[in-house]
PDB file of C-alpha atoms in Angstrom:
ATOM      1  CA  GLY A   1     -16.998 -25.878  26.118  1.00 64.00           C
ATOM      2  CA  ARG A   2     -15.468 -24.340  23.233  1.00 76.00           C
ATOM      3  CA  TYR A   3     -17.391 -22.309  20.717  1.00 78.00           C
ATOM      4  CA  HIS A   4     -18.102 -23.956  17.438  1.00 83.00           C
ATOM      5  CA  GLY A   5     -20.099 -21.764  14.825  1.00 87.00           C
ATOM      6  CA  HIS A   6     -21.421 -18.277  14.389  1.00 90.00           C
ATOM      7  CA  GLY A   7     -21.025 -15.990  17.096  1.00 88.00           C
ATOM      8  CA  TYR A   8     -20.418 -12.655  18.707  1.00 88.00           C
ATOM      9  CA  GLY A   9     -18.451 -10.879  21.041  1.00 87.00           C
ATOM     10  CA  ILE A  10     -18.969  -7.500  22.682  1.00 91.00           C
ATOM     11  CA  GLY A  11     -16.049  -5.258  24.213  1.00 91.00           C
ATOM     12  CA  GLU A  12     -16.115  -1.672  25.602  1.00 95.00           C
ATOM     13  CA  THR A  13     -15.601  -0.319  22.033  1.00 96.00           C
ATOM     14  CA  PHE A  14     -16.213  -2.913  19.804  1.00 96.00           C
ATOM     15  CA  ILE A  15     -18.658  -5.677  18.753  1.00 95.00           C
ATOM     16  CA  PHE A  16     -17.023  -8.603  16.783  1.00 93.00           C
ATOM     17  CA  VAL A  17     -19.203 -11.043  14.616  1.00 95.00           C
ATOM     18  CA  GLY A  18     -17.609 -14.136  13.162  1.00 94.00           C
ATOM     19  CA  GLU A  19     -17.195 -17.818  12.664  1.00 91.00           C
ATOM     20  CA  PHE A  20     -15.669 -19.941  15.446  1.00 86.00           C
ATOM     21  CA  GLN A  21     -14.374 -23.414  15.124  1.00 88.00           C
ATOM     22  CA  HIS A  22     -13.292 -25.306  18.339  1.00 85.00           C
ATOM     23  CA  GLY A  23     -13.237 -22.121  19.997  1.00 83.00           C
ATOM     24  CA  GLU A  24     -10.952 -20.015  17.276  1.00 86.00           C
ATOM     25  CA  PHE A  25     -11.909 -17.583  14.851  1.00 86.00           C
ATOM     26  CA  TYR A  26     -12.104 -18.902  11.570  1.00 91.00           C
ATOM     27  CA  GLY A  27     -13.192 -17.377   8.307  1.00 92.00           C
ATOM     28  CA  ASP A  28     -14.760 -13.813   8.122  1.00 94.00           C
ATOM     29  CA  LEU A  29     -14.596 -11.386  11.240  1.00 95.00           C
ATOM     30  CA  ILE A  30     -16.440  -8.287  10.887  1.00 97.00           C
ATOM     31  CA  MET A  31     -15.904  -5.796  13.477  1.00 96.00           C
ATOM     32  CA  TYR A  32     -18.428  -2.717  14.589  1.00 97.00           C
ATOM     33  CA  HIS A  33     -18.443   0.182  17.104  1.00 97.00           C
ATOM     34  CA  ARG A  34     -20.202  -0.622  19.792  1.00 96.00           C
ATOM     35  CA  LYS A  35     -21.975   2.771  20.037  1.00 95.00           C
ATOM     36  CA  THR A  36     -22.448   3.844  16.582  1.00 95.00           C
ATOM     37  CA  GLY A  37     -22.992   0.363  14.835  1.00 95.00           C
ATOM     38  CA  GLU A  38     -20.824   1.541  11.998  1.00 97.00           C
ATOM     39  CA  ARG A  39     -18.559  -1.112  10.221  1.00 97.00           C
ATOM     40  CA  ILE A  40     -14.824  -0.788  11.153  1.00 97.00           C
ATOM     41  CA  MET A  41     -13.084  -3.925   9.560  1.00 97.00           C
ATOM     42  CA  LYS A  42     -13.885  -7.209   7.732  1.00 98.00           C
ATOM     43  CA  VAL A  43     -10.970  -9.589   7.863  1.00 97.00           C
ATOM     44  CA  GLU A  44     -10.451 -13.286   7.251  1.00 97.00           C
ATOM     45  CA  MET A  45      -9.311 -15.394  10.384  1.00 95.00           C
ATOM     46  CA  GLU A  46      -7.366 -18.242  10.542  1.00 94.00           C
ATOM     47  CA  GLU A  47      -6.575 -19.877  14.295  1.00 90.00           C
ATOM     48  CA  ASN A  48      -7.533 -16.452  15.945  1.00 90.00           C
ATOM     49  CA  MET A  49      -5.110 -14.518  13.377  1.00 94.00           C
ATOM     50  CA  ALA A  50      -5.669 -12.445  10.651  1.00 96.00           C
ATOM     51  CA  HIS A  51      -4.676 -14.553   7.617  1.00 96.00           C
ATOM     52  CA  GLY A  52      -6.396 -13.545   4.187  1.00 97.00           C
ATOM     53  CA  LYS A  53      -8.168 -10.635   2.855  1.00 98.00           C
ATOM     54  CA  TYR A  54      -9.031  -7.390   4.949  1.00 98.00           C
ATOM     55  CA  GLU A  55     -10.941  -4.001   4.261  1.00 98.00           C
ATOM     56  CA  PHE A  56     -11.137  -1.132   6.750  1.00 98.00           C
ATOM     57  CA  TYR A  57     -13.906   1.669   6.620  1.00 97.00           C
ATOM     58  CA  LEU A  58     -14.688   4.938   7.405  1.00 96.00           C
ATOM     59  CA  ASN A  59     -17.895   6.486   7.299  1.00 94.00           C
ATOM     60  CA  GLY A  60     -19.099   3.591   5.055  1.00 92.00           C
ATOM     61  CA  GLU A  61     -16.300   4.027   2.612  1.00 96.00           C
ATOM     62  CA  THR A  62     -13.640   1.527   2.144  1.00 97.00           C
ATOM     63  CA  ILE A  63     -10.275   3.417   2.931  1.00 98.00           C
ATOM     64  CA  GLU A  64      -7.734   0.357   2.873  1.00 98.00           C
ATOM     65  CA  SER A  65      -7.802  -3.206   1.734  1.00 98.00           C
ATOM     66  CA  GLY A  66      -5.317  -5.942   1.152  1.00 98.00           C
ATOM     67  CA  MET A  67      -3.904  -9.058   2.703  1.00 98.00           C
ATOM     68  CA  TYR A  68      -2.740 -10.404   6.069  1.00 97.00           C
ATOM     69  CA  LYS A  69      -0.507 -13.477   6.133  1.00 96.00           C
ATOM     70  CA  ARG A  70       0.145 -15.248   9.724  1.00 94.00           C
ATOM     71  CA  GLY A  71      -1.053 -11.873  11.681  1.00 94.00           C
ATOM     72  CA  ASP A  72       1.225  -9.524   9.655  1.00 95.00           C
ATOM     73  CA  LYS A  73      -0.300  -7.280   7.029  1.00 96.00           C
ATOM     74  CA  TYR A  74       1.329  -8.506   3.926  1.00 96.00           C
ATOM     75  CA  PHE A  75       0.008  -6.093   0.988  1.00 98.00           C
ATOM     76  CA  HIS A  76      -1.967  -2.914   1.466  1.00 98.00           C
ATOM     77  CA  THR A  77      -4.229  -0.662  -1.057  1.00 98.00           C
ATOM     78  CA  ARG A  78      -4.944   2.844   0.781  1.00 98.00           C
ATOM     79  CA  PHE A  79      -7.900   4.847  -0.792  1.00 97.00           C
ATOM     80  CA  ARG A  80      -8.877   8.504  -0.176  1.00 95.00           C
ATOM     81  CA  ASP A  81     -12.046  10.142  -2.079  1.00 92.00           C
ATOM     82  CA  ASN A  82     -12.753   6.852  -3.554  1.00 89.00           C
ATOM     83  CA  LYS A  83      -8.822   6.765  -5.524  1.00 94.00           C
ATOM     84  CA  VAL A  84      -6.030   4.806  -4.688  1.00 96.00           C
ATOM     85  CA  ILE A  85      -3.341   6.901  -3.135  1.00 97.00           C
ATOM     86  CA  GLU A  86      -0.754   3.804  -1.921  1.00 98.00           C
ATOM     87  CA  TYR A  87      -0.348   0.127  -2.578  1.00 98.00           C
ATOM     88  CA  GLY A  88       2.328  -2.499  -2.167  1.00 98.00           C
ATOM     89  CA  PHE A  89       4.065  -4.723  -0.197  1.00 98.00           C
ATOM     90  CA  SER A  90       3.921  -4.005   3.631  1.00 97.00           C
ATOM     91  CA  LYS A  91       6.080  -4.444   6.900  1.00 96.00           C
ATOM     92  CA  ASP A  92       4.749  -3.101  10.234  1.00 94.00           C
ATOM     93  CA  ASP A  93       2.279  -1.153   8.381  1.00 94.00           C
ATOM     94  CA  HIS A  94       4.795   0.735   5.959  1.00 97.00           C
ATOM     95  CA  LEU A  95       5.413   0.171   2.146  1.00 98.00           C
ATOM     96  CA  HIS A  96       8.460  -2.413   2.044  1.00 97.00           C
ATOM     97  CA  GLY A  97       9.381  -4.010  -1.240  1.00 97.00           C
ATOM     98  CA  TYR A  98       7.615  -2.954  -4.140  1.00 97.00           C
ATOM     99  CA  GLY A  99       5.149  -0.383  -3.618  1.00 98.00           C
ATOM    100  CA  CYS A 100       3.884   3.095  -5.073  1.00 98.00           C
ATOM    101  CA  SER A 101       2.527   5.858  -2.697  1.00 98.00           C
ATOM    102  CA  THR A 102       0.868   9.382  -4.064  1.00 97.00           C
ATOM    103  CA  VAL A 103       1.966  12.721  -2.441  1.00 94.00           C
ATOM    104  CA  ASN A 104       0.918  15.862  -3.706  1.00 94.00           C
ATOM    105  CA  ASN A 105      -0.112  14.620  -7.041  1.00 94.00           C
ATOM    106  CA  LEU A 106       3.310  12.898  -7.579  1.00 96.00           C
ATOM    107  CA  LYS A 107       3.497   9.050  -7.801  1.00 97.00           C
ATOM    108  CA  TYR A 108       6.455   7.661  -5.929  1.00 97.00           C
ATOM    109  CA  ILE A 109       7.172   3.884  -7.599  1.00 97.00           C
ATOM    110  CA  SER A 110       9.773   1.617  -6.415  1.00 98.00           C
ATOM    111  CA  PRO A 111      10.650  -2.114  -5.640  1.00 97.00           C
ATOM    112  CA  HIS A 112      13.127  -0.981  -2.988  1.00 97.00           C
ATOM    113  CA  TRP A 113      10.758   0.626  -0.448  1.00 98.00           C
ATOM    114  CA  GLN A 114      12.204   0.130   3.114  1.00 97.00           C
ATOM    115  CA  ASP A 115      10.090   0.670   6.316  1.00 96.00           C
ATOM    116  CA  GLY A 116       7.997   3.405   4.270  1.00 97.00           C
ATOM    117  CA  LYS A 117      11.196   5.105   2.524  1.00 97.00           C
ATOM    118  CA  ILE A 118      12.823   4.491  -0.902  1.00 98.00           C
ATOM    119  CA  ASN A 119      16.340   3.414  -0.466  1.00 97.00           C
ATOM    120  CA  GLY A 120      17.443   2.383  -4.204  1.00 97.00           C
ATOM    121  CA  LEU A 121      15.821   2.761  -7.823  1.00 97.00           C
ATOM    122  CA  GLY A 122      12.684   4.565  -7.883  1.00 97.00           C
ATOM    123  CA  CYS A 123      10.415   7.038 -10.032  1.00 97.00           C
ATOM    124  CA  ILE A 124       8.477   9.757  -9.634  1.00 97.00           C
ATOM    125  CA  GLN A 125       5.535  10.392 -12.026  1.00 96.00           C
ATOM    126  CA  ASP A 126       3.240  13.449 -12.052  1.00 94.00           C
ATOM    127  CA  ASP A 127      -0.603  13.146 -12.464  1.00 91.00           C
ATOM    128  CA  LYS A 128      -0.357  12.632 -16.155  1.00 93.00           C
ATOM    129  CA  GLY A 129       1.973   9.634 -16.196  1.00 92.00           C
ATOM    130  CA  GLU A 130       4.924  11.517 -17.220  1.00 94.00           C
ATOM    131  CA  VAL A 131       8.018  10.769 -15.536  1.00 94.00           C
ATOM    132  CA  TYR A 132       9.434  13.685 -13.148  1.00 91.00           C
ATOM    133  CA  PHE A 133      12.557  11.687 -12.200  1.00 95.00           C
ATOM    134  CA  TYR A 134      13.934   7.956 -12.812  1.00 96.00           C
ATOM    135  CA  GLY A 135      17.029   6.927 -10.441  1.00 96.00           C
ATOM    136  CA  GLN A 136      18.483   6.294  -7.356  1.00 97.00           C
ATOM    137  CA  PHE A 137      17.025   7.354  -3.770  1.00 97.00           C
ATOM    138  CA  LYS A 138      17.924   7.839  -0.322  1.00 98.00           C
ATOM    139  CA  ASP A 139      15.489   7.921   2.223  1.00 97.00           C
ATOM    140  CA  SER A 140      12.804   8.862  -0.233  1.00 95.00           C
ATOM    141  CA  GLN A 141      14.840  11.681  -1.872  1.00 96.00           C
ATOM    142  CA  PRO A 142      16.209  11.834  -5.517  1.00 96.00           C
ATOM    143  CA  VAL A 143      19.967  11.426  -5.299  1.00 96.00           C
ATOM    144  CA  LYS A 144      21.214  10.716  -9.056  1.00 96.00           C
ATOM    145  CA  GLU A 145      19.238   9.933 -12.066  1.00 94.00           C
ATOM    146  CA  SER A 146      19.782   6.310 -13.751  1.00 93.00           C
ATOM    147  CA  GLN A 147      19.329   4.408 -16.819  1.00 92.00           C
ATOM    148  CA  GLU A 148      19.226   1.253 -14.790  1.00 93.00           C
ATOM    149  CA  LYS A 149      16.372  -1.337 -15.945  1.00 93.00           C
ATOM    150  CA  HIS A 150      14.584  -3.272 -13.582  1.00 94.00           C
ATOM    151  CA  PRO A 151      12.146  -5.789 -14.347  1.00 93.00           C
ATOM    152  CA  MET A 152       9.531  -4.168 -12.035  1.00 93.00           C
ATOM    153  CA  MET A 153      10.032  -0.515 -13.363  1.00 93.00           C
ATOM    154  CA  LEU A 154      10.181  -1.389 -17.156  1.00 94.00           C
ATOM    155  CA  ASP A 155       7.264   1.084 -17.865  1.00 94.00           C
ATOM    156  CA  CYS A 156       8.673   3.943 -15.786  1.00 94.00           C
ATOM    157  CA  TRP A 157      12.145   3.167 -17.414  1.00 94.00           C
ATOM    158  CA  LYS A 158      10.517   3.567 -21.091  1.00 93.00           C
ATOM    159  CA  ARG A 159       8.876   6.682 -19.986  1.00 92.00           C
ATOM    160  CA  ALA A 160      12.130   8.408 -18.604  1.00 91.00           C
ATOM    161  CA  GLN A 161      13.663   7.385 -21.917  1.00 87.00           C
ATOM    162  CA  LYS A 162      11.205   9.939 -23.879  1.00 80.00           C
ATOM    163  CA  TYR A 163      12.421  12.613 -21.667  1.00 62.00           C
ATOM    164  CA  ASN A 164      15.291  13.020 -19.653  1.00 57.00           C
ATOM    165  CA  SER A 165      15.179  16.309 -17.638  1.00 55.00           C
ATOM    166  CA  THR A 166      19.133  16.461 -17.402  1.00 54.00           C
ATOM    167  CA  LYS A 167      19.705  15.893 -20.704  1.00 55.00           C
ATOM    168  CA  GLU A 168      17.108  18.342 -22.069  1.00 56.00           C
ATOM    169  CA  LEU A 169      18.686  21.034 -19.777  1.00 52.00           C
ATOM    170  CA  ALA A 170      22.127  20.376 -21.174  1.00 52.00           C
ATOM    171  CA  TYR A 171      20.516  20.846 -24.976  1.00 49.00           C
ATOM    172  CA  GLN A 172      18.870  24.062 -23.979  1.00 53.00           C
ATOM    173  CA  CYS A 173      21.896  25.413 -22.256  1.00 53.00           C
ATOM    174  CA  ALA A 174      24.112  24.221 -24.970  1.00 54.00           C
ATOM    175  CA  GLU A 175      21.705  25.883 -27.886  1.00 58.00           C
ATOM    176  CA  TYR A 176      21.577  29.208 -25.727  1.00 55.00           C
TER     177      TYR A 176
END
């Protein structure tokens, strides 16, 4: 027969606990490491596919959370030392669309992430929120500063207007 109700499965490495409806996972599925008993993941399931909220755990701490849509990761938030280090829309486990990633205390923000790289308008902010660069990127490398506005980047654009490093450098050189 087909499983219906609360159940579990034991594999070589993992134990799965969840709800079944007519033989398929529906609702919360929790995965544990078989040898240590450590909780590894919790995900909402529908017709045996991840569909809804999820969380990944390491040593009892949440290291990632987000949303799945029909089996594909749709949005993720990643944590390190209980701080958000990356969030945004996902494709193949990389930022794709709007997102933000922190690297070496610099925050990279853009609505133009493609396969984990910024290609288009983006912003780099320091750890105090000051704009370090606002403009065009190619493969996540700053290429050219810009004054272009984007509805998802208005805060960055406003902060960039307060201090434009290229103009400031030109004024300093002219005054010298």
